[in-house]
PDB file of C-alpha atoms in Angstrom:
ATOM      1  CA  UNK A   1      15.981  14.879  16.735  1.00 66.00           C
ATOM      2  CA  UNK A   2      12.276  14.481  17.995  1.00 68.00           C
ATOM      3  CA  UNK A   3      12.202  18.154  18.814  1.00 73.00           C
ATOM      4  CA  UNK A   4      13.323  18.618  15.021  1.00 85.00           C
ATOM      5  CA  UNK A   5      10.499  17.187  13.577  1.00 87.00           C
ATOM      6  CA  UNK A   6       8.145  18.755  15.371  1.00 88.00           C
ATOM      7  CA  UNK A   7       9.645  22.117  14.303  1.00 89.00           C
ATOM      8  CA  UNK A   8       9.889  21.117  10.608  1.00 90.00           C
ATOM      9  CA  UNK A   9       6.865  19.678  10.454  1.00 90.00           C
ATOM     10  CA  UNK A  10       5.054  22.892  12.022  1.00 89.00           C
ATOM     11  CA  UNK A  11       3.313  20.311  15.079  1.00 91.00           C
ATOM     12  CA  UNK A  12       1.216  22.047  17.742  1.00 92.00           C
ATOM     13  CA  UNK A  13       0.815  19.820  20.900  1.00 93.00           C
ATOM     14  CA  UNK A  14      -1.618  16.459  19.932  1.00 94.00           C
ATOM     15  CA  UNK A  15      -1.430  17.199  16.347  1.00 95.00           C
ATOM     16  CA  UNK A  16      -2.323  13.939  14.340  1.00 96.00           C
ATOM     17  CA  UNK A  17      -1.067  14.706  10.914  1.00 95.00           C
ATOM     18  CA  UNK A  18      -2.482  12.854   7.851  1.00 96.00           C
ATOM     19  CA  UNK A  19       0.043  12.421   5.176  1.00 95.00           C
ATOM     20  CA  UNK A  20      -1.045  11.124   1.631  1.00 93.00           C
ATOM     21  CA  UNK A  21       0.761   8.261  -0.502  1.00 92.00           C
ATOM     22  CA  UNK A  22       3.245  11.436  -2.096  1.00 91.00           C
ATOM     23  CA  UNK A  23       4.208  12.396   2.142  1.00 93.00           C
ATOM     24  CA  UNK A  24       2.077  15.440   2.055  1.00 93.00           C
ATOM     25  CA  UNK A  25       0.203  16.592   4.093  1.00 94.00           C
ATOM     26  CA  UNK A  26      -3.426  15.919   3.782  1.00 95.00           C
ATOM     27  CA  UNK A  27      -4.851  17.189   6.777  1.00 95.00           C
ATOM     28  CA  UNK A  28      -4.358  17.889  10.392  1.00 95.00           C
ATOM     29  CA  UNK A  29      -6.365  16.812  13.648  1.00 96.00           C
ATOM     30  CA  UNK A  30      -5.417  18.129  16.989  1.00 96.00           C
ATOM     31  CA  UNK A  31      -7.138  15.882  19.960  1.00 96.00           C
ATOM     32  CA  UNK A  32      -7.038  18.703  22.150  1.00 95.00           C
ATOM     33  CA  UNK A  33      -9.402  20.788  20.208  1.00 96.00           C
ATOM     34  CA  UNK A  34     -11.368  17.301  19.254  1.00 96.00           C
ATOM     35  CA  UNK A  35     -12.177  14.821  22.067  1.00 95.00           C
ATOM     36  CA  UNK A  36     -11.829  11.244  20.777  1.00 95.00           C
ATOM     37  CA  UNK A  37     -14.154  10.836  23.720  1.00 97.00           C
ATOM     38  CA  UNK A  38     -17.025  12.543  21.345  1.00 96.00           C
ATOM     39  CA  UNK A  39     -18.011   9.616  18.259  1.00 97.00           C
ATOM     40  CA  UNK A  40     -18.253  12.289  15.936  1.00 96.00           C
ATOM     41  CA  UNK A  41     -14.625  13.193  16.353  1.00 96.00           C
ATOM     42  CA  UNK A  42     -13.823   9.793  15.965  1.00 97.00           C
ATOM     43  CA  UNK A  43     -15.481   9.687  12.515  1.00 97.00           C
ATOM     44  CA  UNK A  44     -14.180  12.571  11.322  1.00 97.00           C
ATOM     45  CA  UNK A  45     -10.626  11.295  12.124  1.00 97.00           C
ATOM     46  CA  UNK A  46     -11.896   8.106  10.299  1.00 96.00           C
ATOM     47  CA  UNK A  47     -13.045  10.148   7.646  1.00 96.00           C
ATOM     48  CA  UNK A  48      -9.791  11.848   6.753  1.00 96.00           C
ATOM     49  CA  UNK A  49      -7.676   8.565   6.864  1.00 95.00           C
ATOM     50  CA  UNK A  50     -10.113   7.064   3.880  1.00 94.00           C
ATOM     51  CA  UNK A  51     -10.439  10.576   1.809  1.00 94.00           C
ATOM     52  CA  UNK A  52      -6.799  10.814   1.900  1.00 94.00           C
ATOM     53  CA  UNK A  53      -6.069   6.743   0.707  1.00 91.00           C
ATOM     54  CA  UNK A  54      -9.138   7.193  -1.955  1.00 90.00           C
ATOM     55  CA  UNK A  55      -7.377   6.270  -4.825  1.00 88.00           C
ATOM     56  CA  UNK A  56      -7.353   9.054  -7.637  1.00 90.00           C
ATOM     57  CA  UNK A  57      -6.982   8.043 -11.517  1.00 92.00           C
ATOM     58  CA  UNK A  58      -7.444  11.510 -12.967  1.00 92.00           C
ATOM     59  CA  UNK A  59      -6.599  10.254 -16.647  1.00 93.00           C
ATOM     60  CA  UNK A  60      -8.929   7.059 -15.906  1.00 91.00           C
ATOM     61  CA  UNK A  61      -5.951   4.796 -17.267  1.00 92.00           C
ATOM     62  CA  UNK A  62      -6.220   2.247 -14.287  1.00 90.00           C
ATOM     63  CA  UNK A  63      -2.443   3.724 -13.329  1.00 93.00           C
ATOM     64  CA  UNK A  64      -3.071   5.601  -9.757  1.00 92.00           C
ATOM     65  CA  UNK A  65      -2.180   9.339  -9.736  1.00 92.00           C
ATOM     66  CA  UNK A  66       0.315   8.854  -7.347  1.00 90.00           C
ATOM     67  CA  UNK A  67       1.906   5.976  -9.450  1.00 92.00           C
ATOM     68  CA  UNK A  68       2.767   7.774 -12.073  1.00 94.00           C
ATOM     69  CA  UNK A  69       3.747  10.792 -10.611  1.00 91.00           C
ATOM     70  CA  UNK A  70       6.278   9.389  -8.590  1.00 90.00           C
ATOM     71  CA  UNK A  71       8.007   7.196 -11.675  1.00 92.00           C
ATOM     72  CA  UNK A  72       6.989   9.427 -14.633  1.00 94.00           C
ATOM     73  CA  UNK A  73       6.541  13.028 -13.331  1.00 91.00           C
ATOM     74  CA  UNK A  74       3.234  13.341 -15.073  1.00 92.00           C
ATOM     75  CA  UNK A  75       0.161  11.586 -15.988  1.00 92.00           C
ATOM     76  CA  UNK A  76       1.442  10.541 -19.217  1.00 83.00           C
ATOM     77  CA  UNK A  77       1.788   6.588 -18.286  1.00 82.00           C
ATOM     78  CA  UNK A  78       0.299   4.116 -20.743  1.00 91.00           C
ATOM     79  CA  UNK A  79      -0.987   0.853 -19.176  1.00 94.00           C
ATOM     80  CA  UNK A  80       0.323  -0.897 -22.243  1.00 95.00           C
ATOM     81  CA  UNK A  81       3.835   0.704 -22.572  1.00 95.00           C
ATOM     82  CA  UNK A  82       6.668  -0.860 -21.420  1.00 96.00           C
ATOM     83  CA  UNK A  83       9.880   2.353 -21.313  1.00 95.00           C
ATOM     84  CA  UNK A  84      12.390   0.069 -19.756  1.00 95.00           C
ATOM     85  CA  UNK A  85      11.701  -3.266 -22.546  1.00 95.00           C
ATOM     86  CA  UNK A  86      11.839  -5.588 -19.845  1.00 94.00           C
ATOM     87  CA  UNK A  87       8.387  -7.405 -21.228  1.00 94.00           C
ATOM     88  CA  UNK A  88       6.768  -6.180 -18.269  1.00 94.00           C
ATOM     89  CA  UNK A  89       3.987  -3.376 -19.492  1.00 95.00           C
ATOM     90  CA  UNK A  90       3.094  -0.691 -16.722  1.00 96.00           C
ATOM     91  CA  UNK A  91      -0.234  -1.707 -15.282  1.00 95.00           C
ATOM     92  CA  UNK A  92       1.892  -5.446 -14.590  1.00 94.00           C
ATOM     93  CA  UNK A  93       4.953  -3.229 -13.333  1.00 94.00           C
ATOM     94  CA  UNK A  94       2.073  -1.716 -11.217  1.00 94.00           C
ATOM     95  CA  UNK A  95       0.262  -4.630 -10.362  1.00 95.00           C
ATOM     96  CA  UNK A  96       3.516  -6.195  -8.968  1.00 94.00           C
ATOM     97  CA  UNK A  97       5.375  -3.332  -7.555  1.00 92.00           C
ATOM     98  CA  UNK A  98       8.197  -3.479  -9.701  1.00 93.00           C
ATOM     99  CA  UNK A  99       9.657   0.145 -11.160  1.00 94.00           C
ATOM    100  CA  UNK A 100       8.723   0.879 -14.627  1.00 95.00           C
ATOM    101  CA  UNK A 101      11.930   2.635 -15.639  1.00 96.00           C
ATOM    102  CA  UNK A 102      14.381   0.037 -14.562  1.00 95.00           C
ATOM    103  CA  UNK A 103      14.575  -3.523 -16.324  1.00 94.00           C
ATOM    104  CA  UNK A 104      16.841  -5.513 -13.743  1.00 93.00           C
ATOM    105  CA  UNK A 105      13.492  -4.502 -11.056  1.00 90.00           C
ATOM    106  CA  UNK A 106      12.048  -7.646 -11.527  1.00 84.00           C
ATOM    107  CA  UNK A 107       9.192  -9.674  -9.981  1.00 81.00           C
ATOM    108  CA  UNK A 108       9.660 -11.577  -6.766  1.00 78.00           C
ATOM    109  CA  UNK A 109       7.488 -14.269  -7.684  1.00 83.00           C
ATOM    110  CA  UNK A 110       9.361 -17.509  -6.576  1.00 83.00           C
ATOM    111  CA  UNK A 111       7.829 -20.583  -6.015  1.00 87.00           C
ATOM    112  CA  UNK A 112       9.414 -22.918  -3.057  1.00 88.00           C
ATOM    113  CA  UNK A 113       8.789 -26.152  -1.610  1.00 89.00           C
ATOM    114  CA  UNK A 114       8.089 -26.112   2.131  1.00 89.00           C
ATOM    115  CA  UNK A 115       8.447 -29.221   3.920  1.00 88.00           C
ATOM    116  CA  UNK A 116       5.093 -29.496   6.382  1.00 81.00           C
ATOM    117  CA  UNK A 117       6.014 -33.172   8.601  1.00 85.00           C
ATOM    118  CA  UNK A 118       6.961 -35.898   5.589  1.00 84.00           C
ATOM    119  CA  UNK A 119       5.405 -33.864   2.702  1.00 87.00           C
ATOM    120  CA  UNK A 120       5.937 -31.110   0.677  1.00 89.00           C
ATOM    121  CA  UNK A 121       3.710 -28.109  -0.241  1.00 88.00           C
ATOM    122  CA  UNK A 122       4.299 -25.306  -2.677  1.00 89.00           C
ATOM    123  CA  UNK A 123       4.158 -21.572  -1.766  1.00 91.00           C
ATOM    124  CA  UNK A 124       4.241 -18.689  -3.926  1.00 91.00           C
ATOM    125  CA  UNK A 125       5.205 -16.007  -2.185  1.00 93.00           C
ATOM    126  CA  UNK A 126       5.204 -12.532  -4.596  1.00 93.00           C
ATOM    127  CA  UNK A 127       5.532  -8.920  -3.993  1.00 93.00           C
ATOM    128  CA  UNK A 128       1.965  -6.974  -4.996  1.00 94.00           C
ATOM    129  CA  UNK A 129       0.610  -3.451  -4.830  1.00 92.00           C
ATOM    130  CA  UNK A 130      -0.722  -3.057  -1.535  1.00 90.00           C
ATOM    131  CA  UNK A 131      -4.881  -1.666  -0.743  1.00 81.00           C
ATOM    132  CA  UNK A 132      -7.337  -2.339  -3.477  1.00 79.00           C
ATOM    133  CA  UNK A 133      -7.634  -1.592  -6.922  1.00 82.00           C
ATOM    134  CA  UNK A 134      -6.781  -4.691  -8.447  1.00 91.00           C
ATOM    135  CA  UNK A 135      -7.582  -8.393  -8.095  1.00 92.00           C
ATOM    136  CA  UNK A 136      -4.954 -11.193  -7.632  1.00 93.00           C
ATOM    137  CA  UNK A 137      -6.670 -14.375  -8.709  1.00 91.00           C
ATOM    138  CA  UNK A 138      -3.909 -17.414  -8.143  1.00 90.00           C
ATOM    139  CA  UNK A 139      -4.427 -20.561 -10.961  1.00 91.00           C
ATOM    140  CA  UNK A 140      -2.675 -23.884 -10.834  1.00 89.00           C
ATOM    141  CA  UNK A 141      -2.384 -26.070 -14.236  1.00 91.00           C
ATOM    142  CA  UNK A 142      -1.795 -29.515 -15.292  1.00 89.00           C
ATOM    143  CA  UNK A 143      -0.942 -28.538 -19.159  1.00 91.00           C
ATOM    144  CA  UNK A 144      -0.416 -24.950 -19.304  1.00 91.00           C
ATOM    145  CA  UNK A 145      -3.740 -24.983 -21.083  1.00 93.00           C
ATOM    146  CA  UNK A 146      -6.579 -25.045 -18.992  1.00 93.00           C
ATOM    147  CA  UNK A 147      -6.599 -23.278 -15.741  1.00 93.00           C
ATOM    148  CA  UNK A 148      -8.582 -23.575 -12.567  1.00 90.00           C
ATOM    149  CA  UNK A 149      -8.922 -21.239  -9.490  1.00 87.00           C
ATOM    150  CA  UNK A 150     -10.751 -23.495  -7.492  1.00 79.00           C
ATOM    151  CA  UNK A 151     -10.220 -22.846  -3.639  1.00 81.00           C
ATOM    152  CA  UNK A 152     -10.150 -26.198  -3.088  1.00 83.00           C
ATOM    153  CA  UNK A 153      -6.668 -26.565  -4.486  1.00 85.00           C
ATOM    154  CA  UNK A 154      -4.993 -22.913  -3.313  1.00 88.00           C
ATOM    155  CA  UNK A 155      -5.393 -21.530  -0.184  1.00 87.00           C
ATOM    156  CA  UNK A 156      -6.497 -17.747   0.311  1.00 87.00           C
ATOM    157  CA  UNK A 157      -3.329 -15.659  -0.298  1.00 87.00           C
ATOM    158  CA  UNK A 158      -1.792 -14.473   3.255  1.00 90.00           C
ATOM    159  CA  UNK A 159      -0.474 -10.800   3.050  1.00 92.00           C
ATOM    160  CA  UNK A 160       2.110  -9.305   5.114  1.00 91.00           C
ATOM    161  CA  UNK A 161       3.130  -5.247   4.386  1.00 89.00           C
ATOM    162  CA  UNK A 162       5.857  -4.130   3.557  1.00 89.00           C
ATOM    163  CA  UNK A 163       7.388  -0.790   4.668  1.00 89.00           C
ATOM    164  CA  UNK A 164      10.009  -0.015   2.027  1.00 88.00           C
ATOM    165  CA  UNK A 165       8.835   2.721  -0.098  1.00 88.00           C
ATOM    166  CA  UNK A 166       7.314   0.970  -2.639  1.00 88.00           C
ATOM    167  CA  UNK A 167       3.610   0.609  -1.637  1.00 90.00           C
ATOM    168  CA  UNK A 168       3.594  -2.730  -1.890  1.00 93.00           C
ATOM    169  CA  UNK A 169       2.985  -5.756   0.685  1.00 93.00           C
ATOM    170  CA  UNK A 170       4.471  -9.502   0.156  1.00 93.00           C
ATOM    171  CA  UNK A 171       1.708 -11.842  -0.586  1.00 93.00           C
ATOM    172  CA  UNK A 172       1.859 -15.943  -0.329  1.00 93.00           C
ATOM    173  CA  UNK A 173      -0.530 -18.298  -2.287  1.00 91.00           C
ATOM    174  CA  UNK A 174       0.094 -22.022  -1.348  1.00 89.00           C
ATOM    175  CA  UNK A 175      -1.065 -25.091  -3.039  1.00 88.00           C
ATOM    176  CA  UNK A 176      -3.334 -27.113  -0.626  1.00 87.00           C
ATOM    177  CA  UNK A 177      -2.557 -30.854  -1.522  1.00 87.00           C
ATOM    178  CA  UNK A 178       1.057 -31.999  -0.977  1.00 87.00           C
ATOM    179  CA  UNK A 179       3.832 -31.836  -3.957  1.00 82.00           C
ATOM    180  CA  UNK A 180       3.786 -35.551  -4.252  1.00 81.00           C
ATOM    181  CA  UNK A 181      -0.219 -35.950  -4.999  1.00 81.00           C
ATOM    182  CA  UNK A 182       0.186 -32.487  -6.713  1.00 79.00           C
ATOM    183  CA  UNK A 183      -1.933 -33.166 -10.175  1.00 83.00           C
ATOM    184  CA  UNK A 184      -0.646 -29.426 -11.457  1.00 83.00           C
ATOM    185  CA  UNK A 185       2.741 -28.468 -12.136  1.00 82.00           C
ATOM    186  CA  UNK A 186       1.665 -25.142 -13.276  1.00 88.00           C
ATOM    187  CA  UNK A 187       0.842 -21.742 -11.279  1.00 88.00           C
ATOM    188  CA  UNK A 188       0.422 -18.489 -12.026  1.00 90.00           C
ATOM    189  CA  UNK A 189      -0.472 -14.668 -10.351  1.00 91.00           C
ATOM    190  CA  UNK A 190      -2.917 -12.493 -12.838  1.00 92.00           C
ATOM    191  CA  UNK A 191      -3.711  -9.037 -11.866  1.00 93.00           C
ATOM    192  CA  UNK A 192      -6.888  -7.574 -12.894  1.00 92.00           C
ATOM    193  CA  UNK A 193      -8.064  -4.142 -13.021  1.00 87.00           C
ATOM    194  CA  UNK A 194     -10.857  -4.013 -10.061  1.00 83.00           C
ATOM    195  CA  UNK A 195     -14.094  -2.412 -11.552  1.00 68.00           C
ATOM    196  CA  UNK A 196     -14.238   0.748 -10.190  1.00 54.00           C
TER     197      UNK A 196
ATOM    198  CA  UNK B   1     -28.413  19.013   4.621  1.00 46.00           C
ATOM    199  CA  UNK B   2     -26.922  16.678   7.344  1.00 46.00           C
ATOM    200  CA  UNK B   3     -24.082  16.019   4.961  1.00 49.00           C
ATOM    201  CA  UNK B   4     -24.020  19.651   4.185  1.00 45.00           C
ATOM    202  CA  UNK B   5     -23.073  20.282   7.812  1.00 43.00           C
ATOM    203  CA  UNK B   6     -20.685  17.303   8.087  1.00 43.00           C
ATOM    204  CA  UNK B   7     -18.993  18.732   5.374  1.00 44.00           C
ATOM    205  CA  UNK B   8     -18.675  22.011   6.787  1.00 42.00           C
ATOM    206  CA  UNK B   9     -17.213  21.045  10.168  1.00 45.00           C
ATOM    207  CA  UNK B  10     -14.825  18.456   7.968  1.00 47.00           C
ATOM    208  CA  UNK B  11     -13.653  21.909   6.457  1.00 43.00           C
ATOM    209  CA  UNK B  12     -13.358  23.460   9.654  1.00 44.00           C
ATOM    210  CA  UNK B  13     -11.261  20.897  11.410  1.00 50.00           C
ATOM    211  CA  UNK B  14      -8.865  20.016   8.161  1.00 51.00           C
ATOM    212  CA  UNK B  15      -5.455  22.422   8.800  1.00 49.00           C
ATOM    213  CA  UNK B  16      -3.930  22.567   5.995  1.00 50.00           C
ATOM    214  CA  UNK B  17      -5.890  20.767   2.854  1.00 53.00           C
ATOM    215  CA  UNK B  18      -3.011  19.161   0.897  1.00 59.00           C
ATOM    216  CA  UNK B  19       0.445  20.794   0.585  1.00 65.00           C
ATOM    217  CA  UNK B  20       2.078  20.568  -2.394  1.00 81.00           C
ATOM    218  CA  UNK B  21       5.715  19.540  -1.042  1.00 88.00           C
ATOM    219  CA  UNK B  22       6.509  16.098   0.732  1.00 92.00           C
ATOM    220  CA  UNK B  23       7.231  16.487   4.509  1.00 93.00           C
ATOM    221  CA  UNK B  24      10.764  16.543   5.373  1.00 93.00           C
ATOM    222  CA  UNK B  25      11.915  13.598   6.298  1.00 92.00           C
ATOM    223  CA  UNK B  26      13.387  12.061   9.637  1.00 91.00           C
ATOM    224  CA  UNK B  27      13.825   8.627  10.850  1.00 91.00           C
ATOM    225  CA  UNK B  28      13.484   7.330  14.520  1.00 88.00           C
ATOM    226  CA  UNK B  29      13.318   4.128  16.923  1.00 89.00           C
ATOM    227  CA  UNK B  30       9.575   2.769  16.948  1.00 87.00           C
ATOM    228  CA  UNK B  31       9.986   2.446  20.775  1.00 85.00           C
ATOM    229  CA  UNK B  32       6.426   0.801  20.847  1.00 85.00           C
ATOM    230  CA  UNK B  33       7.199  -2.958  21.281  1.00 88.00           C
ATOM    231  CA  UNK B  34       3.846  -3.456  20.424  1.00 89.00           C
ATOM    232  CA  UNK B  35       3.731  -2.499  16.816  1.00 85.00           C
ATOM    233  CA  UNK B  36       4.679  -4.409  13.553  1.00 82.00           C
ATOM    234  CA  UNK B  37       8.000  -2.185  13.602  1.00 87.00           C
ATOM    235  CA  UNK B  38       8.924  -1.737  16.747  1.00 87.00           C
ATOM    236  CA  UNK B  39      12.715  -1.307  18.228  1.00 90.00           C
ATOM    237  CA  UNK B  40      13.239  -0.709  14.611  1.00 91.00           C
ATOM    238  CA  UNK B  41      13.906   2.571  12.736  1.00 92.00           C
ATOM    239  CA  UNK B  42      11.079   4.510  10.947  1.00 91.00           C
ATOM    240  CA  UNK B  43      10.814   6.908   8.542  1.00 94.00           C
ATOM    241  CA  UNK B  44       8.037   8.554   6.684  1.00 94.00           C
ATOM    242  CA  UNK B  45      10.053   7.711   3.148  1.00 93.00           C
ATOM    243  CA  UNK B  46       8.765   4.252   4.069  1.00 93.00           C
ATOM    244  CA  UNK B  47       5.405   4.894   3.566  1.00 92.00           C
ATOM    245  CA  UNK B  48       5.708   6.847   0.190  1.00 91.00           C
ATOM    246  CA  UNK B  49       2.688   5.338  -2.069  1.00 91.00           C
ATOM    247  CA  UNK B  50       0.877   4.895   1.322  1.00 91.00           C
ATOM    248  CA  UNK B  51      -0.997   6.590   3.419  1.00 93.00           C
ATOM    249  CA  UNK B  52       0.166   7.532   6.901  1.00 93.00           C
ATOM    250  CA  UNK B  53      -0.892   9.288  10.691  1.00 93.00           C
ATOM    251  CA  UNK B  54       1.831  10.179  13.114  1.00 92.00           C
ATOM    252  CA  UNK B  55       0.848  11.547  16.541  1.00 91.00           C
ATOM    253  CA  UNK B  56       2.942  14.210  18.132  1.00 90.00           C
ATOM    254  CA  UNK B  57       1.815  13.524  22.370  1.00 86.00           C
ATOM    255  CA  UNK B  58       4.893  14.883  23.952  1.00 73.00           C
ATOM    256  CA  UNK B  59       7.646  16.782  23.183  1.00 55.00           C
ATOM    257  CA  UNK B  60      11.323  15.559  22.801  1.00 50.00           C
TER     258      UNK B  60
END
């Protein structure tokens, strides 16, 4: 099987081969022919790795290139259009790695309790579009009204990737102060575009 | 023109710039206890929407 890929994939001895986010290939290094000893090779290998996860928005509609080709074919995504109904418009299909043409794909943001010694905390644990690009800013509430992103009450969100296909990684916010001195019943995930 | 000659030996080392057609695909044992996948099955589907490396050091 190993000897297989290497004939597919057209390998010459020490090949590292760069694919992008669509599994092409983006480029090729051989470390025979460049000496990881020598810094500038190792730059140029570092090099390669961010040209080929620069994201590209050709149509400059905050919906990756990549993104859209691999759920619409073509660059002809609308942030604001929603082809499956589900309520969910692309950029927040996007945003939380959910597909855009399929209604039951639904979020995986589920609040749970976690029991820490002889008190409770809440975690939200939620599937998000991994690398940059966007901002995840986590909010708790008393009265669904007024909102407050104060690091004092959530902790920074832990991240863990995820290797499925999806280009996503599972993120977890959790509320800071127990459940049972918990002054918000409220929280909620926004995604904003990052400026680029 | 420092950049100018970065560029160039970028150019020169790059083998092939961006093919059009996905890789074809294979799956294997990470044997590398080590890594965040390892003893587990790995394929290059799972990194669609990613970006990926993969090292060929020895043969079969």
């Amino acid at each position: 099987m190993e000897q297989t890929v290497w004939v597919n994939w057209e390998v010459e001895y020490r090949d590292v081969q760069i694919l992008d986010s669509q599994n092409r290939v983006y480029a090729v290094f051989n470390l025979t022919r460049n000496d990881l000893a020598i810094e500038s090779n190792r730059e140029i290998l570092k090099q390669m790795f961010l040209a080929a996860a620069k994201i590209v928005d050709s149509d400059k509609d905050r919906l990756p290139d990549d993104w859209e080709l691999r759920y619409f074919n073509k660059l002809s995504g609308n942030p604001a259009d929603d082809p499956d109904s589900d309520g969910a418009d692309n950029f927040t299909e996007f945003a939380f790695g959910t597909n855009p043409n399929d209604a039951k794909s639904r979020s995986s943001f589920q609040p749970r309790l976690v029991r820490n010694g002889q008190q409770s905390l809440l975690t939200v644990p939620f599937r998000r579009r991994a690398g940059g690009g966007i901002n995840y800013i986590a909010e708790v509430s008393a009265d669904f009204k007024n909102w407050t992103r104060s690091s004092t009450e959530i902790t920074a969100a832990s991240i863990k990737l995820l290797f499925d296909g999806t280009g996503t990684s599972q993120a977890t916010y959790s509320l800071k102060k127990p459940a049972e001195a918990q002054p918000y019943s409220f929280v909620r995930i926004r995604a904003l575009p990052a400026v680029q | 023109m420092t950049k100018f000659l970065g560029s160039l030996l970028l150019a020169a080392i790059v083998v092939p710039a961006l093919a059009s057609e996905p890789v074809p695909d294979f799956k294997l044992v990470d044997v590398n206890s080590n890594s965040a996948r390892g003893m587990s099955e790995v394929s290059p589907r799972d990194y669609v929407l990613q970006v990926s490396g993969y090292y060929f050091g020895a043969a079969g």
